[in-house]
Short mmCIF file of C-alpha atoms in Angstrom, two decimals:
data_model
loop_
_atom_site.label_atom_id
_atom_site.label_comp_id
_atom_site.label_asym_id
_atom_site.label_seq_id
_atom_site.Cartn_x
_atom_site.Cartn_y
_atom_site.Cartn_z
CA GLU A 91 5.63 15.74 -3.61
CA ALA A 92 2.39 14.17 -2.39
CA GLY A 93 0.95 11.45 -4.58
CA VAL A 94 -2.61 10.77 -5.65
CA ALA A 95 -4.80 10.28 -2.60
CA GLN A 96 -7.89 8.09 -2.58
CA SER A 97 -10.44 7.14 0.03
CA PRO A 98 -11.81 4.95 1.34
CA ARG A 99 -9.30 2.13 0.75
CA TYR A 100 -11.92 -0.54 1.33
CA LYS A 101 -15.70 -0.59 1.18
CA ILE A 102 -18.18 -3.43 1.55
CA ILE A 103 -21.83 -2.83 0.66
CA GLU A 104 -24.94 -4.79 -0.19
CA LYS A 105 -26.20 -4.79 -3.77
CA ARG A 106 -28.53 -1.90 -4.59
CA GLN A 107 -26.81 0.31 -2.01
CA SER A 108 -24.82 3.37 -3.02
CA VAL A 109 -21.14 4.20 -2.56
CA ALA A 110 -18.86 7.14 -3.27
CA PHE A 111 -15.12 7.29 -3.78
CA TRP A 112 -12.97 10.37 -3.45
CA CYS A 113 -9.75 11.30 -5.24
CA ASN A 114 -7.29 14.13 -4.73
CA PRO A 115 -4.80 14.31 -7.61
CA ILE A 116 -1.25 15.56 -7.59
CA SER A 117 -1.18 19.31 -7.18
CA GLY A 118 -1.27 21.11 -10.51
CA HIS A 119 -2.33 18.12 -12.55
CA ALA A 120 -5.05 19.18 -14.94
CA THR A 121 -6.10 15.74 -16.11
CA LEU A 122 -7.77 13.16 -13.87
CA TYR A 123 -8.86 9.63 -14.71
CA TRP A 124 -10.97 6.98 -13.01
CA TYR A 125 -10.20 3.38 -13.88
CA GLN A 126 -11.99 0.18 -12.86
CA GLN A 127 -9.86 -2.89 -12.23
CA ILE A 128 -11.76 -6.16 -11.87
CA LEU A 129 -9.83 -8.98 -10.24
CA GLY A 130 -7.48 -10.65 -12.70
CA GLN A 131 -7.84 -7.96 -15.35
CA GLY A 132 -6.08 -4.80 -16.37
CA PRO A 133 -7.52 -1.41 -15.46
CA LYS A 134 -10.27 -0.11 -17.72
CA LEU A 135 -10.89 3.59 -18.20
CA LEU A 136 -14.23 4.85 -16.89
CA ILE A 137 -13.91 8.61 -17.28
CA GLN A 138 -11.37 11.32 -18.07
CA PHE A 139 -11.54 14.93 -16.85
CA GLN A 140 -9.55 17.88 -18.11
CA ASN A 141 -9.78 20.47 -15.34
CA ASN A 142 -13.49 20.35 -14.43
CA GLY A 143 -14.74 19.21 -17.83
CA VAL A 144 -15.41 15.66 -19.02
CA VAL A 145 -13.21 14.63 -21.96
CA ASP A 146 -14.26 11.00 -22.31
CA ASP A 147 -16.98 9.10 -20.46
CA SER A 148 -17.81 6.66 -23.22
CA GLN A 149 -17.14 3.62 -21.02
CA LEU A 150 -18.92 4.88 -17.92
CA PRO A 151 -22.18 2.95 -17.20
CA LYS A 152 -24.19 6.12 -16.84
CA ASP A 153 -27.31 4.40 -15.57
CA ARG A 154 -25.55 3.74 -12.27
CA PHE A 155 -22.18 5.51 -12.28
CA SER A 156 -21.59 9.23 -12.01
CA ALA A 157 -18.49 11.32 -11.48
CA GLU A 158 -17.74 14.95 -10.95
CA ARG A 159 -14.78 17.26 -10.57
CA LEU A 160 -16.49 20.50 -9.67
CA LYS A 161 -13.55 22.79 -8.94
CA GLY A 162 -11.06 21.10 -11.22
CA VAL A 163 -9.18 19.49 -8.35
CA ASP A 164 -10.80 16.73 -6.26
CA SER A 165 -13.11 14.23 -7.88
CA THR A 166 -15.86 11.94 -6.66
CA LEU A 167 -17.03 8.72 -8.31
CA LYS A 168 -20.46 7.44 -7.26
CA ILE A 169 -22.23 4.15 -7.87
CA GLN A 170 -25.97 3.95 -7.29
CA PRO A 171 -27.38 1.34 -7.14
CA ALA A 172 -24.45 -1.06 -6.94
CA LYS A 173 -24.50 -4.46 -8.62
CA LEU A 174 -22.46 -7.56 -7.79
CA GLU A 175 -20.37 -7.05 -10.94
CA ASP A 176 -19.22 -3.65 -9.67
CA SER A 177 -16.90 -5.40 -7.21
CA ALA A 178 -13.50 -4.10 -8.26
CA VAL A 179 -10.69 -1.73 -7.38
CA TYR A 180 -11.36 1.83 -8.47
CA LEU A 181 -8.15 3.59 -9.37
CA CYS A 182 -7.72 7.31 -9.70
CA ALA A 183 -4.85 8.71 -11.76
CA SER A 184 -3.66 12.16 -12.70
CA SER A 185 -1.28 13.68 -15.21
CA GLY A 186 0.00 17.00 -16.37
CA GLY A 187 -2.10 16.78 -19.53
CA GLN A 188 0.75 17.25 -22.00
CA GLY A 189 -0.09 14.09 -23.88
CA GLY A 190 1.82 10.80 -23.91
CA GLY A 191 3.13 11.36 -20.45
CA GLU A 192 3.16 9.33 -17.30
CA LEU A 193 -0.01 8.64 -15.35
CA PHE A 194 0.36 8.75 -11.57
CA PHE A 195 -1.96 6.33 -9.81
CA GLY A 196 -3.40 6.26 -6.33
CA GLU A 197 -3.54 3.07 -4.26
CA GLY A 198 -7.14 2.49 -5.24
CA SER A 199 -10.44 1.90 -3.47
CA ARG A 200 -11.45 -1.74 -3.23
CA LEU A 201 -15.22 -2.27 -3.45
CA THR A 202 -16.94 -5.51 -2.52
CA VAL A 203 -20.63 -5.79 -3.34
CA LEU A 204 -22.46 -8.62 -1.52
CA ALA B 20 -9.40 0.17 -31.74
CA GLN B 21 -6.37 -0.21 -29.53
CA LYS B 22 -5.63 -3.53 -27.89
CA VAL B 23 -2.86 -4.95 -25.72
CA THR B 24 -2.31 -8.68 -25.28
CA GLN B 25 -0.23 -10.24 -22.54
CA ALA B 26 -0.46 -13.91 -23.25
CA GLN B 27 1.33 -15.02 -20.09
CA THR B 28 -1.10 -15.00 -17.19
CA GLU B 29 1.33 -16.20 -14.54
CA ILE B 30 5.05 -16.89 -14.45
CA SER B 31 6.98 -18.44 -11.60
CA VAL B 32 10.79 -18.39 -11.43
CA VAL B 33 13.50 -19.00 -8.91
CA GLU B 34 15.55 -16.07 -7.70
CA LYS B 35 18.42 -15.05 -10.00
CA GLU B 36 16.75 -16.47 -13.08
CA ASP B 37 16.12 -14.17 -16.04
CA VAL B 38 12.50 -13.74 -17.08
CA THR B 39 10.83 -12.11 -20.10
CA LEU B 40 7.30 -10.77 -20.06
CA ASP B 41 5.65 -10.60 -23.47
CA CYS B 42 3.45 -7.80 -24.79
CA VAL B 43 1.80 -7.54 -28.20
CA TYR B 44 -0.26 -4.52 -29.18
CA GLU B 45 -2.66 -3.41 -31.90
CA THR B 46 -3.29 0.14 -33.01
CA ARG B 47 -4.13 2.02 -36.19
CA ASP B 48 -2.24 5.09 -35.01
CA THR B 49 1.12 5.81 -36.55
CA THR B 50 2.26 7.60 -33.41
CA TYR B 51 1.63 6.14 -30.01
CA TYR B 52 3.25 5.42 -26.66
CA LEU B 53 3.90 2.11 -24.94
CA PHE B 54 4.28 1.67 -21.21
CA TRP B 55 5.06 -0.92 -18.58
CA TYR B 56 3.63 -0.60 -15.07
CA LYS B 57 4.28 -2.72 -11.99
CA GLN B 58 1.52 -3.45 -9.47
CA PRO B 59 2.85 -4.82 -6.18
CA PRO B 60 0.49 -6.37 -3.61
CA SER B 61 -0.17 -2.92 -2.15
CA GLY B 62 -2.16 -2.18 -5.31
CA GLU B 63 -0.58 1.03 -6.53
CA LEU B 64 0.50 1.06 -10.17
CA VAL B 65 4.14 2.04 -10.49
CA PHE B 66 5.44 3.48 -13.74
CA LEU B 67 8.46 1.65 -15.18
CA ILE B 68 8.99 2.92 -18.71
CA ARG B 69 7.48 4.85 -21.61
CA ARG B 70 8.48 4.32 -25.22
CA ASN B 71 7.54 6.52 -28.19
CA SER B 72 6.58 4.61 -31.34
CA PHE B 73 9.31 6.38 -33.28
CA ASP B 74 12.03 5.24 -30.94
CA GLU B 75 12.85 1.58 -31.46
CA GLN B 76 16.06 1.63 -29.48
CA ASN B 77 16.13 -0.95 -26.78
CA GLU B 78 16.56 0.35 -23.28
CA ILE B 79 18.30 -0.99 -20.22
CA SER B 80 17.82 0.27 -16.69
CA GLY B 81 19.71 -1.74 -14.13
CA ARG B 82 18.28 -5.26 -14.18
CA TYR B 83 15.40 -4.20 -16.42
CA SER B 84 15.50 -4.09 -20.21
CA TRP B 85 12.88 -3.54 -22.88
CA ASN B 86 12.79 -4.77 -26.47
CA PHE B 87 10.52 -2.78 -28.79
CA GLN B 88 9.95 -4.26 -32.25
CA LYS B 89 7.52 -2.30 -34.36
CA SER B 90 7.61 -4.92 -37.13
CA THR B 91 6.02 -7.48 -34.81
CA SER B 92 4.07 -4.98 -32.66
CA SER B 93 5.80 -6.23 -29.56
CA PHE B 94 7.22 -4.53 -26.49
CA ASN B 95 8.77 -7.18 -24.30
CA PHE B 96 10.19 -6.68 -20.82
CA THR B 97 13.11 -8.66 -19.40
CA ILE B 98 14.21 -8.83 -15.79
CA THR B 99 17.76 -10.10 -15.39
CA ALA B 100 18.78 -11.91 -12.20
CA SER B 101 15.28 -11.70 -10.74
CA GLN B 102 14.76 -10.98 -7.06
CA VAL B 103 11.93 -11.76 -4.66
CA VAL B 104 11.04 -8.04 -4.61
CA ASP B 105 10.25 -8.28 -8.31
CA SER B 106 7.16 -10.34 -7.47
CA ALA B 107 4.18 -8.35 -8.71
CA VAL B 108 1.70 -8.07 -11.54
CA TYR B 109 3.15 -6.33 -14.57
CA PHE B 110 0.99 -4.48 -17.06
CA CYS B 111 1.80 -3.40 -20.57
CA ALA B 112 -0.20 -0.41 -21.80
CA LEU B 113 -0.73 1.67 -24.92
CA SER B 114 -1.79 5.27 -25.35
CA GLU B 115 -2.50 7.54 -28.27
CA ALA B 116 -0.09 10.37 -28.86
CA ARG B 117 -2.45 13.28 -28.55
CA ARG B 118 -1.94 16.44 -26.54
CA GLY B 119 -4.02 16.45 -23.42
CA SER B 120 -4.51 12.71 -23.40
CA GLU B 121 -2.70 10.03 -21.50
CA LYS B 122 -5.55 7.52 -21.74
CA LEU B 123 -4.07 4.10 -21.30
CA VAL B 124 -5.33 0.81 -22.68
CA PHE B 125 -3.96 -1.98 -20.52
CA GLY B 126 -3.31 -5.65 -21.10
CA LYS B 127 -4.62 -8.16 -18.58
CA GLY B 128 -1.30 -8.33 -16.81
CA THR B 129 1.27 -11.02 -16.05
CA LYS B 130 1.66 -12.14 -12.45
CA LEU B 131 5.31 -12.78 -11.71
CA THR B 132 6.30 -14.79 -8.67
CA VAL B 133 9.98 -14.97 -7.79
CA ASN B 134 10.70 -17.71 -5.31
CA PRO B 135 13.75 -17.64 -3.02
#
């Protein structure tokens, strides 16, 4: 079974530029999450999708971050304009949506903002 | 609000030593789930264990064991006879027990280095 796929693995941009990350979850997984992991910290939830609807985006900085999951499968996370403090690893995870189950994580996209 | 505290930032041991990683959590929910994940240098988070709040039985899986004590809100993880391959960052996490939600709240992680 293929795991959660993310791209790109690494991205370096200047502040105020924009960037987009892509995630393809495990086939059949209804729930998709984006987490932000700053160096030396645990992952922090940014947004949760159930199929193509947003369940929780309370911690997403909406002035610069946006995310979509148009067809209920792949998802894109965008940052525009980027700030220095956005340097982090962006992790995508998916689950079957049954509640209390295991999250399957991708390898992450490492963003460096200069 | 839910919170997970991993007080140990870094631990260094010599191979074959036993090591315990501490985890203390806070939640107002009566039903919840606790997890441990391993993050090797490659960056991917690897699931190790899930524990339901109603199940306080300790669990052993090979060299790994987990001690869940609801009375002290702790969910500690012990590696017996550590190996170099155990070197990684380990995260304890907490989620609410609600259908359709596996939202995890993570601790800051404990970096374990096992030296040969």
